[in-house]
Amino acid sequence: MKIHPTAIISPKARIASNTEIGPRAVVGEGVEIAEGCVIRDNVILEGHTIIGPNNFLATGVVIGAKPQDFAFEENVESSVIVGSGNVFREYVTVHRGTKENTSTRIGNNCYFMTGCHLGHNVQIGNQVLIENNCLLGGYVQVGDAAELGAGSVYHQFLHVGFLARVGKNAPCRKDIPPCVAVNDLSEISGVNVGGLRKQGWSESAIQEIQSAYHLIYQSRANISQALSIAEKLTWQPETKAFFEFIKNSTRGISNIRSHGKSPVVQAS
């Protein structure tokens, strides 16, 4: 174990033997750190925080702090649970759950750029990219391989579907379905074809998602009618998940952009 002499480590913290902890880092008594993690200078880990293997935490990262919720009670036992292989760049903040026995959860192989914030009870999937200064309110959920553009903000309880791509500075108030692209006005601008190809989707699978997108956003049917039509057709699992996301949305889904139509977004 390589721990800088200026780091403050609780004797009750559980730290794997091959962990690196830098200058002036603070690790509280409820923290668990698995093997292969690198904790740089001035990182603060507190509360009941579980850090999985092979995570990298850059300067000033704070994980496990109290939630920014006026209803939070000091005696609440809640947590942050982090998977493996994630990168947290400078000054990322992740708050723990706000209710008893709840948690903020992060999957595997995600990349969090400088200054982004994950509020209490946020749920992040695998291979998610969150760019600089993104702000996620409490209970936001982000699906696998989604990409959130720099400076975009997300209303509490909002859901972002898998492989969605959100533009820079977008003010997101409604759920964002899987596999779509969202522009900087928080309007749906098409299918995230570039992202699907990067994930190895076949052209036939992409064409099917385009058909599903067209049914929801560009046909004459309203959402309820489009979902009813979809239920009578045969779809691959990913496309079924697209429709299920829309069916289960409680906030409503983001609208198509109001000027012109662009059903396909090509790789940049």
PDB file of C-alpha atoms in Angstrom:
ATOM      1  CA  MET A   1       0.000   0.000   0.000  1.00  0.00           C
ATOM      2  CA  LYS A   2       1.343   3.455  -0.955  1.00  0.00           C
ATOM      3  CA  ILE A   3      -0.144   6.170   1.268  1.00  0.00           C
ATOM      4  CA  HIS A   4       1.274   9.688   1.399  1.00  0.00           C
ATOM      5  CA  PRO A   5       2.209  10.742   4.950  1.00  0.00           C
ATOM      6  CA  THR A   6      -0.106  13.771   4.807  1.00  0.00           C
ATOM      7  CA  ALA A   7      -3.190  11.680   3.971  1.00  0.00           C
ATOM      8  CA  ILE A   8      -5.764  11.291   6.764  1.00  0.00           C
ATOM      9  CA  ILE A   9      -7.020   7.708   6.903  1.00  0.00           C
ATOM     10  CA  SER A  10      -9.487   6.405   9.458  1.00  0.00           C
ATOM     11  CA  PRO A  11      -8.236   3.207  11.140  1.00  0.00           C
ATOM     12  CA  LYS A  12     -11.713   1.791  10.531  1.00  0.00           C
ATOM     13  CA  ALA A  13     -11.530   2.253   6.749  1.00  0.00           C
ATOM     14  CA  ARG A  14     -11.010  -0.940   4.746  1.00  0.00           C
ATOM     15  CA  ILE A  15      -8.342  -0.440   2.095  1.00  0.00           C
ATOM     16  CA  ALA A  16      -6.803  -3.039  -0.224  1.00  0.00           C
ATOM     17  CA  SER A  17      -3.059  -3.519   0.093  1.00  0.00           C
ATOM     18  CA  ASN A  18      -2.177  -2.286  -3.412  1.00  0.00           C
ATOM     19  CA  THR A  19      -4.056   1.026  -3.173  1.00  0.00           C
ATOM     20  CA  GLU A  20      -2.295   4.353  -3.828  1.00  0.00           C
ATOM     21  CA  ILE A  21      -3.480   7.377  -1.811  1.00  0.00           C
ATOM     22  CA  GLY A  22      -2.027  10.835  -2.437  1.00  0.00           C
ATOM     23  CA  PRO A  23      -1.252  13.949  -0.379  1.00  0.00           C
ATOM     24  CA  ARG A  24      -3.939  15.419   1.886  1.00  0.00           C
ATOM     25  CA  ALA A  25      -6.551  12.847   0.875  1.00  0.00           C
ATOM     26  CA  VAL A  26      -9.168  12.080   3.530  1.00  0.00           C
ATOM     27  CA  VAL A  27     -10.692   8.592   3.889  1.00  0.00           C
ATOM     28  CA  GLY A  28     -13.459   8.205   6.454  1.00  0.00           C
ATOM     29  CA  GLU A  29     -14.283   5.276   8.697  1.00  0.00           C
ATOM     30  CA  GLY A  30     -17.125   3.908   6.561  1.00  0.00           C
ATOM     31  CA  VAL A  31     -15.091   3.732   3.357  1.00  0.00           C
ATOM     32  CA  GLU A  32     -14.055   0.543   1.560  1.00  0.00           C
ATOM     33  CA  ILE A  33     -11.508   0.676  -1.279  1.00  0.00           C
ATOM     34  CA  ALA A  34     -10.803  -2.396  -3.404  1.00  0.00           C
ATOM     35  CA  GLU A  35      -7.545  -3.382  -5.095  1.00  0.00           C
ATOM     36  CA  GLY A  36      -5.839  -1.367  -7.814  1.00  0.00           C
ATOM     37  CA  CYS A  37      -7.341   2.035  -7.021  1.00  0.00           C
ATOM     38  CA  VAL A  38      -5.412   5.284  -7.371  1.00  0.00           C
ATOM     39  CA  ILE A  39      -6.566   8.132  -5.117  1.00  0.00           C
ATOM     40  CA  ARG A  40      -4.850  11.434  -5.938  1.00  0.00           C
ATOM     41  CA  ASP A  41      -4.306  14.513  -3.763  1.00  0.00           C
ATOM     42  CA  ASN A  42      -7.091  16.250  -1.820  1.00  0.00           C
ATOM     43  CA  VAL A  43      -9.672  13.550  -2.518  1.00  0.00           C
ATOM     44  CA  ILE A  44     -12.359  13.193   0.163  1.00  0.00           C
ATOM     45  CA  LEU A  45     -14.153   9.876   0.683  1.00  0.00           C
ATOM     46  CA  GLU A  46     -16.725   9.823   3.459  1.00  0.00           C
ATOM     47  CA  GLY A  47     -19.931   8.155   4.631  1.00  0.00           C
ATOM     48  CA  HIS A  48     -20.550   4.530   3.708  1.00  0.00           C
ATOM     49  CA  THR A  49     -18.699   4.563   0.392  1.00  0.00           C
ATOM     50  CA  ILE A  50     -17.653   1.400  -1.421  1.00  0.00           C
ATOM     51  CA  ILE A  51     -15.101   1.854  -4.212  1.00  0.00           C
ATOM     52  CA  GLY A  52     -14.610  -1.195  -6.446  1.00  0.00           C
ATOM     53  CA  PRO A  53     -11.345  -2.251  -8.085  1.00  0.00           C
ATOM     54  CA  ASN A  54      -9.172  -0.263 -10.487  1.00  0.00           C
ATOM     55  CA  ASN A  55     -10.818   3.134 -10.122  1.00  0.00           C
ATOM     56  CA  PHE A  56      -8.906   6.380 -10.639  1.00  0.00           C
ATOM     57  CA  LEU A  57      -9.835   9.460  -8.596  1.00  0.00           C
ATOM     58  CA  ALA A  58      -8.111  12.706  -9.636  1.00  0.00           C
ATOM     59  CA  THR A  59      -7.422  15.819  -7.564  1.00  0.00           C
ATOM     60  CA  GLY A  60     -10.280  17.099  -5.425  1.00  0.00           C
ATOM     61  CA  VAL A  61     -12.841  14.367  -6.077  1.00  0.00           C
ATOM     62  CA  VAL A  62     -15.479  14.105  -3.332  1.00  0.00           C
ATOM     63  CA  ILE A  63     -17.496  10.893  -3.010  1.00  0.00           C
ATOM     64  CA  GLY A  64     -19.972  10.054  -0.263  1.00  0.00           C
ATOM     65  CA  ALA A  65     -20.764  13.561   0.988  1.00  0.00           C
ATOM     66  CA  LYS A  66     -24.158  14.352   2.493  1.00  0.00           C
ATOM     67  CA  PRO A  67     -26.910  14.951  -0.072  1.00  0.00           C
ATOM     68  CA  GLN A  68     -28.029  18.468  -0.910  1.00  0.00           C
ATOM     69  CA  ASP A  69     -31.524  17.734   0.328  1.00  0.00           C
ATOM     70  CA  PHE A  70     -33.098  19.865   3.063  1.00  0.00           C
ATOM     71  CA  ALA A  71     -35.119  16.829   4.175  1.00  0.00           C
ATOM     72  CA  PHE A  72     -31.979  14.745   4.814  1.00  0.00           C
ATOM     73  CA  GLU A  73     -31.623  13.581   8.415  1.00  0.00           C
ATOM     74  CA  GLU A  74     -28.175  13.267   9.961  1.00  0.00           C
ATOM     75  CA  ASN A  75     -28.761   9.781  11.374  1.00  0.00           C
ATOM     76  CA  VAL A  76     -29.736   8.264   8.003  1.00  0.00           C
ATOM     77  CA  GLU A  77     -27.584   5.307   6.912  1.00  0.00           C
ATOM     78  CA  SER A  78     -27.096   5.569   3.160  1.00  0.00           C
ATOM     79  CA  SER A  79     -24.261   4.907   0.746  1.00  0.00           C
ATOM     80  CA  VAL A  80     -22.404   5.318  -2.526  1.00  0.00           C
ATOM     81  CA  ILE A  81     -21.461   2.156  -4.412  1.00  0.00           C
ATOM     82  CA  VAL A  82     -18.927   2.416  -7.248  1.00  0.00           C
ATOM     83  CA  GLY A  83     -18.105  -0.442  -9.635  1.00  0.00           C
ATOM     84  CA  SER A  84     -14.777  -1.074 -11.356  1.00  0.00           C
ATOM     85  CA  GLY A  85     -12.557   0.666 -13.885  1.00  0.00           C
ATOM     86  CA  ASN A  86     -14.084   4.137 -13.592  1.00  0.00           C
ATOM     87  CA  VAL A  87     -12.251   7.436 -14.044  1.00  0.00           C
ATOM     88  CA  PHE A  88     -13.240  10.459 -11.944  1.00  0.00           C
ATOM     89  CA  ARG A  89     -11.442  13.565 -13.141  1.00  0.00           C
ATOM     90  CA  GLU A  90     -10.766  16.694 -11.098  1.00  0.00           C
ATOM     91  CA  TYR A  91     -13.407  17.941  -8.654  1.00  0.00           C
ATOM     92  CA  VAL A  92     -16.159  15.470  -9.500  1.00  0.00           C
ATOM     93  CA  THR A  93     -18.698  15.238  -6.662  1.00  0.00           C
ATOM     94  CA  VAL A  94     -20.935  12.249  -5.870  1.00  0.00           C
ATOM     95  CA  HIS A  95     -23.450  12.443  -3.021  1.00  0.00           C
ATOM     96  CA  ARG A  96     -24.807   9.493  -1.080  1.00  0.00           C
ATOM     97  CA  GLY A  97     -28.444   8.402  -0.855  1.00  0.00           C
ATOM     98  CA  THR A  98     -30.884  10.616   0.994  1.00  0.00           C
ATOM     99  CA  LYS A  99     -33.209   7.964   2.481  1.00  0.00           C
ATOM    100  CA  GLU A 100     -32.438   5.132   4.884  1.00  0.00           C
ATOM    101  CA  ASN A 101     -30.640   2.191   3.255  1.00  0.00           C
ATOM    102  CA  THR A 102     -30.620   3.799  -0.198  1.00  0.00           C
ATOM    103  CA  SER A 103     -27.592   4.376  -2.384  1.00  0.00           C
ATOM    104  CA  THR A 104     -26.101   6.290  -5.254  1.00  0.00           C
ATOM    105  CA  ARG A 105     -24.717   3.695  -7.682  1.00  0.00           C
ATOM    106  CA  ILE A 106     -22.152   3.816 -10.472  1.00  0.00           C
ATOM    107  CA  GLY A 107     -21.453   0.896 -12.793  1.00  0.00           C
ATOM    108  CA  ASN A 108     -18.225  -0.072 -14.536  1.00  0.00           C
ATOM    109  CA  ASN A 109     -15.851   1.623 -16.982  1.00  0.00           C
ATOM    110  CA  CYS A 110     -17.450   5.059 -16.848  1.00  0.00           C
ATOM    111  CA  TYR A 111     -15.618   8.344 -17.423  1.00  0.00           C
ATOM    112  CA  PHE A 112     -16.573  11.446 -15.444  1.00  0.00           C
ATOM    113  CA  MET A 113     -14.919  14.627 -16.667  1.00  0.00           C
ATOM    114  CA  THR A 114     -13.904  17.638 -14.579  1.00  0.00           C
ATOM    115  CA  GLY A 115     -16.478  19.301 -12.363  1.00  0.00           C
ATOM    116  CA  CYS A 116     -19.519  17.107 -12.971  1.00  0.00           C
ATOM    117  CA  HIS A 117     -21.951  16.454 -10.106  1.00  0.00           C
ATOM    118  CA  LEU A 118     -23.993  13.343  -9.332  1.00  0.00           C
ATOM    119  CA  GLY A 119     -26.748  14.085  -6.841  1.00  0.00           C
ATOM    120  CA  HIS A 120     -28.190  11.729  -4.233  1.00  0.00           C
ATOM    121  CA  ASN A 121     -29.594   8.383  -5.385  1.00  0.00           C
ATOM    122  CA  VAL A 122     -28.342   8.807  -8.953  1.00  0.00           C
ATOM    123  CA  GLN A 123     -27.991   5.505 -10.844  1.00  0.00           C
ATOM    124  CA  ILE A 124     -25.327   5.286 -13.571  1.00  0.00           C
ATOM    125  CA  GLY A 125     -24.937   2.272 -15.881  1.00  0.00           C
ATOM    126  CA  ASN A 126     -21.775   0.940 -17.538  1.00  0.00           C
ATOM    127  CA  GLN A 127     -19.506   2.716 -20.058  1.00  0.00           C
ATOM    128  CA  VAL A 128     -21.222   6.039 -19.477  1.00  0.00           C
ATOM    129  CA  LEU A 129     -19.412   9.240 -20.496  1.00  0.00           C
ATOM    130  CA  ILE A 130     -20.302  12.389 -18.558  1.00  0.00           C
ATOM    131  CA  GLU A 131     -18.465  15.463 -19.794  1.00  0.00           C
ATOM    132  CA  ASN A 132     -17.244  18.578 -17.958  1.00  0.00           C
ATOM    133  CA  ASN A 133     -19.606  20.404 -15.598  1.00  0.00           C
ATOM    134  CA  CYS A 134     -22.671  18.201 -16.108  1.00  0.00           C
ATOM    135  CA  LEU A 135     -25.137  18.452 -13.222  1.00  0.00           C
ATOM    136  CA  LEU A 136     -27.404  15.504 -12.365  1.00  0.00           C
ATOM    137  CA  GLY A 137     -30.196  16.080  -9.862  1.00  0.00           C
ATOM    138  CA  GLY A 138     -31.337  13.525  -7.327  1.00  0.00           C
ATOM    139  CA  TYR A 139     -32.607  10.144  -8.540  1.00  0.00           C
ATOM    140  CA  VAL A 140     -31.502  10.682 -12.149  1.00  0.00           C
ATOM    141  CA  GLN A 141     -30.880   7.391 -13.987  1.00  0.00           C
ATOM    142  CA  VAL A 142     -28.473   7.029 -16.924  1.00  0.00           C
ATOM    143  CA  GLY A 143     -28.386   3.901 -19.090  1.00  0.00           C
ATOM    144  CA  ASP A 144     -25.384   2.015 -20.423  1.00  0.00           C
ATOM    145  CA  ALA A 145     -23.053   3.757 -22.893  1.00  0.00           C
ATOM    146  CA  ALA A 146     -24.948   7.053 -22.785  1.00  0.00           C
ATOM    147  CA  GLU A 147     -22.967  10.235 -23.471  1.00  0.00           C
ATOM    148  CA  LEU A 148     -23.876  13.472 -21.681  1.00  0.00           C
ATOM    149  CA  GLY A 149     -22.450  16.636 -23.236  1.00  0.00           C
ATOM    150  CA  ALA A 150     -20.487  19.269 -21.339  1.00  0.00           C
ATOM    151  CA  GLY A 151     -22.576  21.642 -19.253  1.00  0.00           C
ATOM    152  CA  SER A 152     -25.836  19.756 -19.717  1.00  0.00           C
ATOM    153  CA  VAL A 153     -28.176  19.631 -16.713  1.00  0.00           C
ATOM    154  CA  TYR A 154     -30.740  17.011 -15.673  1.00  0.00           C
ATOM    155  CA  HIS A 155     -33.907  17.518 -13.636  1.00  0.00           C
ATOM    156  CA  GLN A 156     -34.353  15.268 -10.618  1.00  0.00           C
ATOM    157  CA  PHE A 157     -35.964  11.863 -11.347  1.00  0.00           C
ATOM    158  CA  LEU A 158     -35.171  12.173 -15.065  1.00  0.00           C
ATOM    159  CA  HIS A 159     -34.137   9.026 -16.978  1.00  0.00           C
ATOM    160  CA  VAL A 160     -31.634   8.871 -19.848  1.00  0.00           C
ATOM    161  CA  GLY A 161     -31.831   5.706 -21.959  1.00  0.00           C
ATOM    162  CA  PHE A 162     -28.949   3.492 -23.039  1.00  0.00           C
ATOM    163  CA  LEU A 163     -26.812   4.785 -25.901  1.00  0.00           C
ATOM    164  CA  ALA A 164     -28.486   8.190 -25.860  1.00  0.00           C
ATOM    165  CA  ARG A 165     -26.285  11.161 -26.708  1.00  0.00           C
ATOM    166  CA  VAL A 166     -26.987  14.606 -25.264  1.00  0.00           C
ATOM    167  CA  GLY A 167     -25.572  17.855 -26.661  1.00  0.00           C
ATOM    168  CA  LYS A 168     -23.581  20.461 -24.772  1.00  0.00           C
ATOM    169  CA  ASN A 169     -25.415  22.770 -22.338  1.00  0.00           C
ATOM    170  CA  ALA A 170     -28.760  21.038 -22.891  1.00  0.00           C
ATOM    171  CA  PRO A 171     -31.353  21.814 -20.162  1.00  0.00           C
ATOM    172  CA  CYS A 172     -32.970  18.368 -19.854  1.00  0.00           C
ATOM    173  CA  ARG A 173     -36.382  18.265 -18.168  1.00  0.00           C
ATOM    174  CA  LYS A 174     -38.000  15.206 -19.737  1.00  0.00           C
ATOM    175  CA  ASP A 175     -36.880  11.599 -20.162  1.00  0.00           C
ATOM    176  CA  ILE A 176     -34.534  10.870 -23.063  1.00  0.00           C
ATOM    177  CA  PRO A 177     -35.262   7.551 -24.814  1.00  0.00           C
ATOM    178  CA  PRO A 178     -32.532   5.043 -25.682  1.00  0.00           C
ATOM    179  CA  CYS A 179     -30.459   5.410 -28.848  1.00  0.00           C
ATOM    180  CA  VAL A 180     -31.467   8.981 -29.671  1.00  0.00           C
ATOM    181  CA  ALA A 181     -29.473  12.188 -30.004  1.00  0.00           C
ATOM    182  CA  VAL A 182     -30.493  15.385 -28.228  1.00  0.00           C
ATOM    183  CA  ASN A 183     -29.378  18.842 -29.342  1.00  0.00           C
ATOM    184  CA  ASP A 184     -28.324  21.769 -27.149  1.00  0.00           C
ATOM    185  CA  LEU A 185     -31.963  22.878 -26.826  1.00  0.00           C
ATOM    186  CA  SER A 186     -32.895  19.511 -25.306  1.00  0.00           C
ATOM    187  CA  GLU A 187     -34.823  18.504 -28.430  1.00  0.00           C
ATOM    188  CA  ILE A 188     -34.564  15.075 -30.041  1.00  0.00           C
ATOM    189  CA  SER A 189     -32.637  15.491 -33.299  1.00  0.00           C
ATOM    190  CA  GLY A 190     -32.479  11.901 -34.549  1.00  0.00           C
ATOM    191  CA  VAL A 191     -31.059   8.443 -33.963  1.00  0.00           C
ATOM    192  CA  ASN A 192     -27.561   8.230 -32.467  1.00  0.00           C
ATOM    193  CA  VAL A 193     -26.230   6.201 -35.389  1.00  0.00           C
ATOM    194  CA  GLY A 194     -22.596   7.026 -34.664  1.00  0.00           C
ATOM    195  CA  GLY A 195     -22.915   5.756 -31.097  1.00  0.00           C
ATOM    196  CA  LEU A 196     -24.672   2.579 -32.179  1.00  0.00           C
ATOM    197  CA  ARG A 197     -21.948   1.804 -34.706  1.00  0.00           C
ATOM    198  CA  LYS A 198     -19.229   2.397 -32.112  1.00  0.00           C
ATOM    199  CA  GLN A 199     -20.955  -0.215 -29.956  1.00  0.00           C
ATOM    200  CA  GLY A 200     -20.888  -2.707 -32.832  1.00  0.00           C
ATOM    201  CA  TRP A 201     -24.555  -2.651 -33.805  1.00  0.00           C
ATOM    202  CA  SER A 202     -25.352  -4.244 -37.165  1.00  0.00           C
ATOM    203  CA  GLU A 203     -26.862  -2.137 -39.923  1.00  0.00           C
ATOM    204  CA  SER A 204     -30.080  -4.153 -39.709  1.00  0.00           C
ATOM    205  CA  ALA A 205     -30.381  -3.409 -35.969  1.00  0.00           C
ATOM    206  CA  ILE A 206     -29.761   0.294 -36.643  1.00  0.00           C
ATOM    207  CA  GLN A 207     -32.394   0.327 -39.371  1.00  0.00           C
ATOM    208  CA  GLU A 208     -34.883  -1.262 -36.979  1.00  0.00           C
ATOM    209  CA  ILE A 209     -34.238   1.442 -34.350  1.00  0.00           C
ATOM    210  CA  GLN A 210     -34.711   4.047 -37.083  1.00  0.00           C
ATOM    211  CA  SER A 211     -38.083   2.488 -37.891  1.00  0.00           C
ATOM    212  CA  ALA A 212     -39.040   2.568 -34.205  1.00  0.00           C
ATOM    213  CA  TYR A 213     -37.911   6.189 -33.980  1.00  0.00           C
ATOM    214  CA  HIS A 214     -39.980   7.082 -37.045  1.00  0.00           C
ATOM    215  CA  LEU A 215     -43.048   5.431 -35.544  1.00  0.00           C
ATOM    216  CA  ILE A 216     -42.764   7.390 -32.295  1.00  0.00           C
ATOM    217  CA  TYR A 217     -41.605  10.753 -33.604  1.00  0.00           C
ATOM    218  CA  GLN A 218     -42.454  11.101 -37.283  1.00  0.00           C
ATOM    219  CA  SER A 219     -45.625   9.147 -37.951  1.00  0.00           C
ATOM    220  CA  ARG A 220     -49.133  10.616 -37.700  1.00  0.00           C
ATOM    221  CA  ALA A 221     -49.812   8.515 -34.590  1.00  0.00           C
ATOM    222  CA  ASN A 222     -49.633   9.982 -31.100  1.00  0.00           C
ATOM    223  CA  ILE A 223     -47.467   8.241 -28.474  1.00  0.00           C
ATOM    224  CA  SER A 224     -50.236   5.938 -27.211  1.00  0.00           C
ATOM    225  CA  GLN A 225     -51.244   4.982 -30.741  1.00  0.00           C
ATOM    226  CA  ALA A 226     -47.625   4.399 -31.769  1.00  0.00           C
ATOM    227  CA  LEU A 227     -47.024   2.129 -28.760  1.00  0.00           C
ATOM    228  CA  SER A 228     -50.186   0.197 -29.586  1.00  0.00           C
ATOM    229  CA  ILE A 229     -48.966  -0.314 -33.157  1.00  0.00           C
ATOM    230  CA  ALA A 230     -45.525  -1.370 -31.891  1.00  0.00           C
ATOM    231  CA  GLU A 231     -47.021  -4.053 -29.636  1.00  0.00           C
ATOM    232  CA  LYS A 232     -48.443  -5.822 -32.684  1.00  0.00           C
ATOM    233  CA  LEU A 233     -45.094  -6.022 -34.465  1.00  0.00           C
ATOM    234  CA  THR A 234     -41.968  -8.130 -33.934  1.00  0.00           C
ATOM    235  CA  TRP A 235     -38.844  -6.356 -32.708  1.00  0.00           C
ATOM    236  CA  GLN A 236     -35.349  -7.220 -31.544  1.00  0.00           C
ATOM    237  CA  PRO A 237     -34.745  -6.935 -27.741  1.00  0.00           C
ATOM    238  CA  GLU A 238     -33.021  -3.542 -27.981  1.00  0.00           C
ATOM    239  CA  THR A 239     -35.927  -2.080 -29.928  1.00  0.00           C
ATOM    240  CA  LYS A 240     -38.407  -3.578 -27.473  1.00  0.00           C
ATOM    241  CA  ALA A 241     -36.446  -1.827 -24.728  1.00  0.00           C
ATOM    242  CA  PHE A 242     -36.794   1.454 -26.646  1.00  0.00           C
ATOM    243  CA  PHE A 243     -40.568   1.128 -26.632  1.00  0.00           C
ATOM    244  CA  GLU A 244     -40.673  -0.084 -23.014  1.00  0.00           C
ATOM    245  CA  PHE A 245     -38.692   2.968 -21.910  1.00  0.00           C
ATOM    246  CA  ILE A 246     -41.226   5.262 -23.545  1.00  0.00           C
ATOM    247  CA  LYS A 247     -44.171   3.291 -22.174  1.00  0.00           C
ATOM    248  CA  ASN A 248     -42.808   3.449 -18.616  1.00  0.00           C
ATOM    249  CA  SER A 249     -41.783   7.110 -18.651  1.00  0.00           C
ATOM    250  CA  THR A 250     -43.441   9.090 -15.868  1.00  0.00           C
ATOM    251  CA  ARG A 251     -41.982  12.488 -16.792  1.00  0.00           C
ATOM    252  CA  GLY A 252     -42.843  12.250 -20.472  1.00  0.00           C
ATOM    253  CA  ILE A 253     -40.243  12.049 -23.226  1.00  0.00           C
ATOM    254  CA  SER A 254     -38.289  14.818 -24.916  1.00  0.00           C
ATOM    255  CA  ASN A 255     -39.831  16.243 -28.075  1.00  0.00           C
ATOM    256  CA  ILE A 256     -38.462  16.203 -31.587  1.00  0.00           C
ATOM    257  CA  ARG A 257     -36.802  19.426 -32.664  1.00  0.00           C
ATOM    258  CA  SER A 258     -39.348  21.922 -33.900  1.00  0.00           C
ATOM    259  CA  HIS A 259     -37.564  23.102 -37.058  1.00  0.00           C
ATOM    260  CA  GLY A 260     -37.032  20.536 -39.796  1.00  0.00           C
ATOM    261  CA  LYS A 261     -36.540  16.794 -39.456  1.00  0.00           C
ATOM    262  CA  SER A 262     -33.347  14.811 -39.265  1.00  0.00           C
ATOM    263  CA  PRO A 263     -34.145  11.169 -38.502  1.00  0.00           C
ATOM    264  CA  VAL A 264     -30.514  10.027 -38.545  1.00  0.00           C
ATOM    265  CA  VAL A 265     -27.456  11.432 -36.800  1.00  0.00           C
ATOM    266  CA  GLN A 266     -24.253  10.283 -38.459  1.00  0.00           C
ATOM    267  CA  ALA A 267     -20.931   9.717 -36.690  1.00  0.00           C
ATOM    268  CA  SER A 268     -18.929  12.897 -36.326  1.00  0.00           C
TER     269      SER A 268
END
